[in-house]
Every structure is written in C-alpha cells, then in structure tokens.
Amino acid sequence: MKLAILPGDGIGPEIVAQAVKVLKALDIKDLIMTEAPIGGAGYEAFGDPLPDSTLQLAKDSDAVLLGAVGDWKYDKLERHLRPERGLLRIRKELNLFANLRPALLYPELAGASTLKPEVVSGLDLMIIRELTGDIYFGQPRGISTLENGEREGINTMRYNESEIRRIGRVAFDIAMKRRKNGQKAKVCSVDKANVLETTELWRQVMIELSAEYPEVELSHMYVDNAAMQLIRAPKQFDVMVTGNIFGDILSDEASMLTGSIGMLPSASLDANNKGMYEPSHGSAPDIAGKDIANPLATILSVAMMLRHTFNDEANATRIEFACKKALSMGFRTADIYTEGCKKVKCSEMGDAVVAALN
Ligand code: IPM
Ligand code: MG
C-alpha cells in the first residue's frame, strides 16, 4: 500500500503530522508513506504548484493524503503558478471526479454549532460534489480586453451527460449503502434548472438514471433553496448530489452545522476508488505554525482513506471511535472550544486521539 503525503501550505503540515502520527500508531503492515510538496510549497521547491515529481508520486500511489494549499503571499503570482491551481490540476490529472463531504454532528459538539442544538442534533448528511467539471474547468475562460477597451471576464459552465451520469451513480450507490433500518434511501439533486441549461440537463440525466434505482427516492432542489433549507432544517437531507461550484459553496455551509469546518473530512475518488483525502477546510495561513489548528478533519480523512481505498473498515472505525472518545473526554481545539472543556493544541489533540486508539 503506497501513500503519498502532501502537507501543502499554511496549517497543512501541522495537521498532516497529526494524521500521520495516528496512522503510524495503527501499525499497518506494508504501508509506505512518501512526502512531496504541493501548492505554495511546490512553487517554493520547484517553481510549480504541482511539480512533476509530486504528480508522478501521486499517480504511483494508491492514495494521497493532502493537508491544504494556499497562502495570501502567493496571491500576486500569475494564475497558473498559484497554489490553488496545483490542487485543481491534481484532481483533474488523477480523474478524481467524486468528492464526498460528510457533515456529521458529534453529539459532544451540539453546543459548538451556531444553530440551535435541536436543529442540528443527530445530523448526518453526505454531500457529493462533482469535482472535475463545471465552471471550474470549462472553456472558454479568461480575462480579455474588448474592442472598446473594457475588460471582460469569462468562465463557462458545462457538463456532458456521461459526467453527470457517473457522479449520479456514485450518489445513488452511496445512498443505498447508507440506508438505515427500514428507511428509504434518499438522494436530493441540487441544480439551478430554472435558469441554467447545464443544470437542466443535469436534472434530466438524474431522472433518467433514477429509473435504475427504484429503491432510492430522488428529489430535486434549486441551489438557492438548498442553501436556505440547509440552515432551516438540515436533517431533511441524507445524500445531496451537485456540481462542482454549487458543491463547493454548499459543503462549506454544511460544515458549520457541525460546529466547525475543522471537523469535516473529505474523499475525492476516481472510478476505481483510488483517492485523495483531505480536510474540507483550507490552509488558514493566519493561524499557521501556532499549533492551534484542529487536526480532526485530517485524522478523519485518514479514516475515510482506510475505508474507501484500502477496504480496512476495522481501522477506519477505530480512528473514528478514537476521535469521538477524545471529544467525549473533553479535549477541544480552539475552534470547537466551549466552556468547561479542556482546550488543547493541535499536537495535543493528535496525542489524545492516539491514546484513545487503545
Ligand atoms: C475546496 C476549496 C478549493 C475549491 C479551492 C482551494 C480551489 O475551496 O476544496 O472546497 O474551490 O475546490
Ligand atoms: Mg471550498
């Protein structure tokens, strides 16, 4: 089992260090970890946010564990040299079209959410975001100068039906696996079919596909309404499936239902369950190097990796249980701290999870 470790920028290295600590504590046989730079770190080392050597390592590995990319100090670089471009390229190069972003509220954190506990308690939803298409990658794109001297910016929202169908399948399959005691599996497809043709096609393809999944109840929601419903009554959802840009926005929103974006792991999978695993949050350069970030999203991403790529459900559950235990023992990083708990540093939270493994 080969694992590429790409810590990246900002808090990336410190949170990844905790995840690696937990992984080492599991003492999994034949696991080879190799580290490489990406994002701003790739630019510093090789003048490229996705150096060839890093891409090659990622291609040769079974899975990739990524911290985060980005720092304000790179904002002035040409667009193709910026850290975010490294992240978008590795997603595209590895064909990681299915992004799984679970939003699960740990009962211990019900008080840390900005929403009322009764609105969020018991929340367990999965956002499935298409990750290699849409306005993120569509051509034409760019900023150009018109004949009258005025500048114009262009991006293009586009999806073809095979791209929609393959992400739809992931959503339906996951909904069936998640089905709990006697309840019907549910998928809510999020679009803007009243305005955008791209997503009108999205809706049509989802409806066609649903004929193959009679066990799953498919519903549709416009993205503006979905944003509102997520705050109003988030527990109505089980699996949400949507395109790249809507998924980017809705998954940040959903993360706050769980108390902190510092809690949310993610998996980005190709058609063969090879995957890249990363926290849903960003590089938080403002708190980088202070050892105060929350490493749980990254540690939980390792659990997703063991489950989805390495088929190691036992160790995945062991990690998730250890994270829960660390929380129930009162350990909290600053972002999820509430009165009466023990405020710990990033590395101490890592230690607490390792201790709870046993
Ligand atoms: C995410 C991030 C990225 C995205 C950025 C860093 C390019 O916001 O993973 O959600 O927009 O996909
Ligand atoms: Mg985002």
Tab-separated table of C-alpha atoms and ligand atoms in Angstrom:
chain	number	residue	atom	x	y	z
A	1	MET	CA	0.000	0.000	0.000
A	2	LYS	CA	1.552	3.216	-1.182
A	3	LEU	CA	0.503	6.524	0.273
A	4	ALA	CA	1.612	9.949	-0.927
A	5	ILE	CA	1.721	12.570	1.814
A	6	LEU	CA	1.292	16.138	0.538
A	7	PRO	CA	1.227	18.534	3.512
A	8	GLY	CA	0.972	21.726	1.401
A	9	ASP	CA	0.755	25.188	2.939
A	10	GLY	CA	-0.421	27.076	5.998
A	11	ILE	CA	-1.661	24.729	8.705
A	12	GLY	CA	-1.298	21.805	6.237
A	13	PRO	CA	1.995	20.473	7.648
A	14	GLU	CA	0.867	20.571	11.302
A	15	ILE	CA	-2.470	18.851	10.759
A	16	VAL	CA	-0.972	16.246	8.424
A	17	ALA	CA	1.691	15.495	11.041
A	18	GLN	CA	-1.084	14.562	13.480
A	19	ALA	CA	-2.826	12.363	10.923
A	20	VAL	CA	0.459	10.584	10.160
A	21	LYS	CA	1.023	10.091	13.889
A	22	VAL	CA	-2.363	8.375	14.176
A	23	LEU	CA	-1.699	6.276	11.080
A	24	LYS	CA	1.676	5.141	12.427
A	25	ALA	CA	0.077	4.208	15.735
A	26	LEU	CA	-2.170	1.770	13.877
A	27	ASP	CA	0.953	-0.049	12.788
A	28	ILE	CA	-0.474	-1.170	9.446
A	29	LYS	CA	1.760	-3.647	7.642
A	30	ASP	CA	3.255	-2.813	4.235
A	31	LEU	CA	2.226	0.818	4.283
A	32	ILE	CA	4.795	3.005	2.562
A	33	MET	CA	4.471	6.769	3.022
A	34	THR	CA	6.333	9.252	0.828
A	35	GLU	CA	6.151	13.016	1.265
A	36	ALA	CA	6.182	15.635	-1.516
A	37	PRO	CA	5.429	19.365	-1.882
A	38	ILE	CA	2.277	20.823	-3.429
A	39	GLY	CA	0.731	24.295	-3.651
A	40	GLY	CA	2.902	27.137	-2.401
A	41	ALA	CA	5.374	24.561	-1.082
A	42	GLY	CA	5.641	23.109	-4.612
A	43	TYR	CA	6.194	26.580	-6.009
A	44	GLU	CA	8.943	27.289	-3.451
A	45	ALA	CA	10.704	23.985	-4.135
A	46	PHE	CA	10.293	23.632	-7.915
A	47	GLY	CA	8.589	26.800	-9.199
A	48	ASP	CA	5.389	24.831	-9.845
A	49	PRO	CA	2.335	24.342	-7.563
A	50	LEU	CA	2.134	20.768	-8.828
A	51	PRO	CA	5.729	19.671	-9.516
A	52	ASP	CA	6.143	16.779	-11.965
A	53	SER	CA	7.754	14.647	-9.259
A	54	THR	CA	4.762	15.202	-6.959
A	55	LEU	CA	2.269	14.349	-9.697
A	56	GLN	CA	4.244	11.212	-10.565
A	57	LEU	CA	4.340	10.137	-6.915
A	58	ALA	CA	0.578	10.678	-6.655
A	59	LYS	CA	-0.018	8.637	-9.805
A	60	ASP	CA	2.174	5.807	-8.485
A	61	SER	CA	0.408	5.749	-5.105
A	62	ASP	CA	-2.824	4.044	-4.099
A	63	ALA	CA	-3.953	7.073	-2.141
A	64	VAL	CA	-2.960	10.649	-1.430
A	65	LEU	CA	-3.264	12.430	1.911
A	66	LEU	CA	-3.330	16.186	1.429
A	67	GLY	CA	-3.218	18.953	4.040
A	68	ALA	CA	-4.242	22.226	2.416
A	69	VAL	CA	-2.915	24.671	-0.152
A	70	GLY	CA	-2.801	28.453	-0.381
A	71	ASP	CA	-1.359	31.493	1.292
A	72	TRP	CA	-2.023	35.197	0.722
A	73	LYS	CA	1.614	35.696	-0.108
A	74	TYR	CA	1.049	33.887	-3.431
A	75	ASP	CA	-1.989	35.973	-4.453
A	76	LYS	CA	0.102	38.176	-6.725
A	77	LEU	CA	1.568	35.278	-8.723
A	78	GLU	CA	0.324	34.565	-12.207
A	79	ARG	CA	-2.761	32.395	-12.020
A	80	HIS	CA	-1.114	29.193	-13.280
A	81	LEU	CA	1.529	29.428	-10.538
A	82	ARG	CA	-0.888	29.900	-7.657
A	83	PRO	CA	-1.287	27.141	-5.050
A	84	GLU	CA	-4.983	26.519	-5.839
A	85	ARG	CA	-4.046	25.628	-9.397
A	86	GLY	CA	-1.924	22.759	-8.074
A	87	LEU	CA	-4.931	21.374	-6.236
A	88	LEU	CA	-7.263	21.700	-9.222
A	89	ARG	CA	-4.696	20.083	-11.505
A	90	ILE	CA	-4.061	17.076	-9.285
A	91	ARG	CA	-7.842	16.486	-9.031
A	92	LYS	CA	-8.105	16.617	-12.808
A	93	GLU	CA	-4.933	14.614	-13.571
A	94	LEU	CA	-5.990	11.795	-11.242
A	95	ASN	CA	-9.585	11.939	-12.522
A	96	LEU	CA	-10.957	12.378	-9.011
A	97	PHE	CA	-14.459	13.259	-10.080
A	98	ALA	CA	-16.355	12.218	-6.952
A	99	ASN	CA	-15.905	14.374	-3.892
A	100	LEU	CA	-17.535	13.008	-0.735
A	101	ARG	CA	-18.045	15.538	2.039
A	102	PRO	CA	-19.889	14.113	5.016
A	103	ALA	CA	-21.354	16.518	7.578
A	104	LEU	CA	-21.767	14.599	10.791
A	105	LEU	CA	-22.516	16.231	14.101
A	106	TYR	CA	-20.803	14.647	17.060
A	107	PRO	CA	-23.271	14.885	19.976
A	108	GLU	CA	-20.467	16.360	22.107
A	109	LEU	CA	-20.307	19.365	19.759
A	110	ALA	CA	-24.021	20.205	19.551
A	111	GLY	CA	-23.324	23.326	21.609
A	112	ALA	CA	-20.486	24.455	19.342
A	113	SER	CA	-22.739	24.984	16.324
A	114	THR	CA	-24.113	28.464	15.747
A	115	LEU	CA	-27.503	26.837	15.136
A	116	LYS	CA	-29.863	25.683	17.875
A	117	PRO	CA	-28.982	22.194	19.153
A	118	GLU	CA	-32.429	20.811	18.221
A	119	VAL	CA	-31.895	21.862	14.586
A	120	VAL	CA	-28.562	20.059	14.249
A	121	SER	CA	-28.505	17.234	16.787
A	122	GLY	CA	-28.367	13.879	15.052
A	123	LEU	CA	-27.305	15.488	11.777
A	124	ASP	CA	-25.663	13.025	9.375
A	125	LEU	CA	-25.624	14.093	5.752
A	126	MET	CA	-23.361	13.423	2.818
A	127	ILE	CA	-22.664	16.000	0.139
A	128	ILE	CA	-21.447	14.501	-3.095
A	129	ARG	CA	-19.792	17.130	-5.232
A	130	GLU	CA	-18.691	16.599	-8.819
A	131	LEU	CA	-15.061	17.693	-8.830
A	132	THR	CA	-13.530	17.697	-12.311
A	133	GLY	CA	-16.043	19.583	-14.444
A	134	ASP	CA	-18.368	22.583	-14.369
A	135	ILE	CA	-17.352	26.227	-14.414
A	136	TYR	CA	-14.105	25.282	-12.641
A	137	PHE	CA	-12.700	23.723	-15.807
A	138	GLY	CA	-14.986	24.805	-18.681
A	139	GLN	CA	-13.555	26.547	-21.708
A	140	PRO	CA	-13.515	29.310	-22.824
A	141	ARG	CA	-12.232	31.138	-19.785
A	142	GLY	CA	-10.077	34.144	-19.123
A	143	ILE	CA	-9.918	37.898	-18.874
A	144	SER	CA	-9.623	39.790	-22.134
A	145	THR	CA	-9.962	43.357	-23.380
A	146	LEU	CA	-12.883	44.169	-25.636
A	147	GLU	CA	-12.671	46.428	-28.686
A	148	ASN	CA	-13.980	49.369	-26.675
A	149	GLY	CA	-11.085	48.914	-24.247
A	150	GLU	CA	-13.254	47.490	-21.480
A	151	ARG	CA	-12.104	44.282	-19.798
A	152	GLU	CA	-14.326	41.190	-19.712
A	153	GLY	CA	-14.061	38.034	-17.627
A	154	ILE	CA	-15.380	34.706	-18.929
A	155	ASN	CA	-15.963	31.312	-17.370
A	156	THR	CA	-18.058	28.569	-18.847
A	157	MET	CA	-20.399	26.232	-17.011
A	158	ARG	CA	-20.571	22.943	-18.853
A	159	TYR	CA	-21.325	19.285	-18.202
A	160	ASN	CA	-21.813	16.435	-20.611
A	161	GLU	CA	-24.195	13.636	-19.800
A	162	SER	CA	-21.583	10.977	-19.053
A	163	GLU	CA	-20.022	13.258	-16.441
A	164	ILE	CA	-23.428	13.781	-14.849
A	165	ARG	CA	-24.304	10.100	-15.000
A	166	ARG	CA	-21.113	8.880	-13.323
A	167	ILE	CA	-21.467	11.254	-10.358
A	168	GLY	CA	-25.153	10.381	-10.175
A	169	ARG	CA	-24.252	6.697	-9.875
A	170	VAL	CA	-21.893	7.425	-7.008
A	171	ALA	CA	-24.690	9.269	-5.211
A	172	PHE	CA	-27.293	6.543	-5.729
A	173	ASP	CA	-24.866	3.799	-4.694
A	174	ILE	CA	-23.834	5.628	-1.550
A	175	ALA	CA	-27.441	6.405	-0.652
A	176	MET	CA	-28.234	2.682	-0.818
A	177	LYS	CA	-25.281	1.812	1.409
A	178	ARG	CA	-26.233	4.472	3.936
A	179	ARG	CA	-29.845	3.336	4.215
A	180	LYS	CA	-30.713	2.734	7.845
A	181	ASN	CA	-33.194	0.320	9.390
A	182	GLY	CA	-36.171	0.275	7.089
A	183	GLN	CA	-35.835	3.872	5.920
A	184	LYS	CA	-35.893	4.643	2.240
A	185	ALA	CA	-32.612	5.703	0.646
A	186	LYS	CA	-32.792	9.356	-0.411
A	187	VAL	CA	-30.885	11.481	-2.891
A	188	CYS	CA	-31.504	15.194	-3.322
A	189	SER	CA	-30.047	16.541	-6.544
A	190	VAL	CA	-29.254	20.236	-6.392
A	191	ASP	CA	-29.360	22.369	-9.539
A	192	LYS	CA	-30.492	25.688	-10.970
A	193	ALA	CA	-32.573	24.152	-13.730
A	194	ASN	CA	-34.933	27.136	-13.815
A	195	VAL	CA	-32.156	29.344	-15.181
A	196	LEU	CA	-29.129	27.325	-16.364
A	197	GLU	CA	-29.341	24.849	-19.256
A	198	THR	CA	-26.287	22.978	-17.987
A	199	THR	CA	-28.188	22.065	-14.879
A	200	GLU	CA	-31.427	21.473	-16.770
A	201	LEU	CA	-29.518	18.657	-18.460
A	202	TRP	CA	-28.190	17.651	-15.034
A	203	ARG	CA	-31.744	17.228	-13.771
A	204	GLN	CA	-32.841	15.252	-16.860
A	205	VAL	CA	-29.922	12.831	-16.548
A	206	MET	CA	-30.550	12.335	-12.816
A	207	ILE	CA	-34.189	11.484	-13.576
A	208	GLU	CA	-33.174	9.020	-16.317
A	209	LEU	CA	-30.634	7.391	-14.032
A	210	SER	CA	-33.084	7.073	-11.161
A	211	ALA	CA	-35.048	4.539	-13.223
A	212	GLU	CA	-32.191	2.116	-12.477
A	213	TYR	CA	-32.515	2.754	-8.745
A	214	PRO	CA	-36.154	2.142	-7.796
A	215	GLU	CA	-35.090	1.704	-4.150
A	216	VAL	CA	-33.878	5.297	-3.969
A	217	GLU	CA	-36.156	8.295	-3.647
A	218	LEU	CA	-34.844	11.095	-5.852
A	219	SER	CA	-35.790	14.702	-5.228
A	220	HIS	CA	-34.608	17.957	-6.805
A	221	MET	CA	-33.938	21.315	-5.282
A	222	TYR	CA	-32.756	24.631	-6.667
A	223	VAL	CA	-29.455	25.635	-5.174
A	224	ASP	CA	-30.733	28.847	-3.582
A	225	ASN	CA	-33.469	26.931	-1.808
A	226	ALA	CA	-30.985	24.216	-0.812
A	227	ALA	CA	-28.767	26.844	0.806
A	228	MET	CA	-31.767	28.047	2.784
A	229	GLN	CA	-33.041	24.560	3.703
A	230	LEU	CA	-29.598	23.558	4.990
A	231	ILE	CA	-29.909	26.221	7.659
A	232	ARG	CA	-33.649	25.873	8.240
A	233	ALA	CA	-33.988	22.095	8.526
A	234	PRO	CA	-30.768	20.270	7.631
A	235	LYS	CA	-31.960	16.892	8.881
A	236	GLN	CA	-34.352	16.561	5.916
A	237	PHE	CA	-31.320	15.590	3.808
A	238	ASP	CA	-29.414	12.330	3.578
A	239	VAL	CA	-27.369	12.401	0.350
A	240	MET	CA	-27.095	15.601	-1.684
A	241	VAL	CA	-25.513	15.458	-5.133
A	242	THR	CA	-24.496	18.523	-7.063
A	243	GLY	CA	-21.990	20.079	-9.448
A	244	ASN	CA	-18.585	21.494	-8.694
A	245	ILE	CA	-19.376	25.129	-7.909
A	246	PHE	CA	-22.632	24.540	-6.020
A	247	GLY	CA	-20.955	21.733	-4.084
A	248	ASP	CA	-18.060	23.970	-3.139
A	249	ILE	CA	-20.417	26.505	-1.605
A	250	LEU	CA	-22.954	24.145	-0.011
A	251	SER	CA	-20.257	21.988	1.600
A	252	ASP	CA	-18.760	25.000	3.377
A	253	GLU	CA	-22.229	25.897	4.558
A	254	ALA	CA	-22.943	22.353	5.738
A	255	SER	CA	-19.689	22.235	7.649
A	256	MET	CA	-20.824	24.972	10.001
A	257	LEU	CA	-23.828	22.876	11.002
A	258	THR	CA	-21.375	20.552	12.682
A	259	GLY	CA	-19.782	23.209	14.852
A	260	SER	CA	-16.625	23.878	12.908
A	261	ILE	CA	-15.223	23.421	9.457
A	262	GLY	CA	-12.285	21.921	11.356
A	263	MET	CA	-14.289	18.706	11.804
A	264	LEU	CA	-15.053	17.777	8.196
A	265	PRO	CA	-13.035	15.200	6.283
A	266	SER	CA	-13.351	14.561	2.562
A	267	ALA	CA	-12.580	11.956	-0.031
A	268	SER	CA	-12.066	12.573	-3.749
A	269	LEU	CA	-12.356	9.342	-5.687
A	270	ASP	CA	-11.771	8.134	-9.219
A	271	ALA	CA	-13.729	5.337	-10.885
A	272	ASN	CA	-11.593	2.679	-9.130
A	273	ASN	CA	-11.740	4.117	-5.612
A	274	LYS	CA	-8.233	5.429	-5.788
A	275	GLY	CA	-8.494	8.599	-3.805
A	276	MET	CA	-7.154	11.785	-2.425
A	277	TYR	CA	-8.139	12.539	1.140
A	278	GLU	CA	-8.099	15.978	2.651
A	279	PRO	CA	-9.879	18.084	5.249
A	280	SER	CA	-12.691	20.183	3.759
A	281	HIS	CA	-11.181	23.343	5.217
A	282	GLY	CA	-8.409	25.464	3.802
A	283	SER	CA	-4.860	26.378	4.786
A	284	ALA	CA	-5.759	29.078	7.364
A	285	PRO	CA	-2.466	30.992	6.995
A	286	ASP	CA	-3.481	33.324	9.848
A	287	ILE	CA	-3.025	30.549	12.412
A	288	ALA	CA	-0.284	28.555	10.655
A	289	GLY	CA	2.689	27.468	12.762
A	290	LYS	CA	0.924	28.198	16.046
A	291	ASP	CA	-0.062	24.597	16.794
A	292	ILE	CA	-3.684	25.630	17.429
A	293	ALA	CA	-5.456	24.231	14.347
A	294	ASN	CA	-7.960	21.393	14.641
A	295	PRO	CA	-6.408	18.198	13.223
A	296	LEU	CA	-9.613	16.121	13.477
A	297	ALA	CA	-10.788	16.734	9.893
A	298	THR	CA	-7.466	15.422	8.612
A	299	ILE	CA	-7.415	12.478	11.014
A	300	LEU	CA	-10.985	11.635	9.982
A	301	SER	CA	-9.872	11.874	6.342
A	302	VAL	CA	-7.423	9.059	7.096
A	303	ALA	CA	-10.379	7.001	8.311
A	304	MET	CA	-12.160	7.666	5.007
A	305	MET	CA	-8.996	6.602	3.172
A	306	LEU	CA	-8.798	3.306	5.026
A	307	ARG	CA	-12.473	2.665	4.315
A	308	HIS	CA	-12.745	3.705	0.666
A	309	THR	CA	-9.339	2.921	-0.821
A	310	PHE	CA	-7.847	0.244	1.443
A	311	ASN	CA	-11.060	-1.569	2.395
A	312	ASP	CA	-9.960	-1.535	6.015
A	313	GLU	CA	-13.251	-0.873	7.783
A	314	ALA	CA	-11.875	-2.071	11.129
A	315	ASN	CA	-9.137	0.559	11.343
A	316	ALA	CA	-11.408	3.245	9.856
A	317	THR	CA	-13.909	2.687	12.633
A	318	ARG	CA	-11.110	2.550	15.181
A	319	ILE	CA	-9.971	6.056	14.197
A	320	GLU	CA	-13.489	7.465	14.164
A	321	PHE	CA	-14.155	5.973	17.570
A	322	ALA	CA	-10.891	7.401	18.933
A	323	CYS	CA	-11.818	10.909	17.676
A	324	LYS	CA	-15.200	10.591	19.360
A	325	LYS	CA	-13.539	9.414	22.546
A	326	ALA	CA	-11.108	12.355	22.572
A	327	LEU	CA	-14.116	14.673	22.267
A	328	SER	CA	-16.110	12.893	24.946
A	329	MET	CA	-13.108	13.189	27.278
A	330	GLY	CA	-13.466	16.948	26.853
A	331	PHE	CA	-10.488	17.695	24.602
A	332	ARG	CA	-11.180	20.674	22.319
A	333	THR	CA	-9.062	22.740	19.990
A	334	ALA	CA	-9.818	26.476	19.989
A	335	ASP	CA	-12.330	26.333	17.108
A	336	ILE	CA	-14.675	23.933	18.942
A	337	TYR	CA	-13.951	25.041	22.487
A	338	THR	CA	-16.873	25.636	24.816
A	339	GLU	CA	-16.696	26.436	28.497
A	340	GLY	CA	-15.826	23.609	30.833
A	341	CYS	CA	-13.815	21.687	28.247
A	342	LYS	CA	-10.041	21.195	28.059
A	343	LYS	CA	-8.514	23.497	25.476
A	344	VAL	CA	-5.680	21.690	23.699
A	345	LYS	CA	-3.208	22.405	20.950
A	346	CYS	CA	-3.198	20.713	17.579
A	347	SER	CA	-0.452	18.267	18.567
A	348	GLU	CA	-2.141	17.517	21.899
A	349	MET	CA	-5.357	16.635	20.084
A	350	GLY	CA	-3.302	14.250	17.931
A	351	ASP	CA	-1.868	12.697	21.097
A	352	ALA	CA	-5.353	12.396	22.609
A	353	VAL	CA	-6.599	10.508	19.550
A	354	VAL	CA	-3.571	8.185	19.597
A	355	ALA	CA	-4.147	7.495	23.301
A	356	ALA	CA	-7.823	6.788	22.611
A	357	LEU	CA	-6.969	4.239	19.920
A	358	ASN	CA	-6.032	1.731	22.563
B	1	IPM	C1	-12.349	23.281	-1.733
B	1	IPM	C2	-11.584	24.569	-1.923
B	1	IPM	C3	-10.986	24.576	-3.326
B	1	IPM	C4	-12.129	24.505	-4.302
B	1	IPM	C5	-10.069	25.766	-3.605
B	1	IPM	C6	-8.945	25.859	-2.606
B	1	IPM	C7	-9.536	25.743	-5.002
B	1	IPM	O1	-12.412	25.651	-1.673
B	1	IPM	O2	-11.736	22.200	-1.841
B	1	IPM	O3	-13.549	23.349	-1.463
B	1	IPM	O4	-12.733	25.542	-4.641
B	1	IPM	O5	-12.462	23.406	-4.747
B	2	MG	MG	-14.349	25.156	-0.935
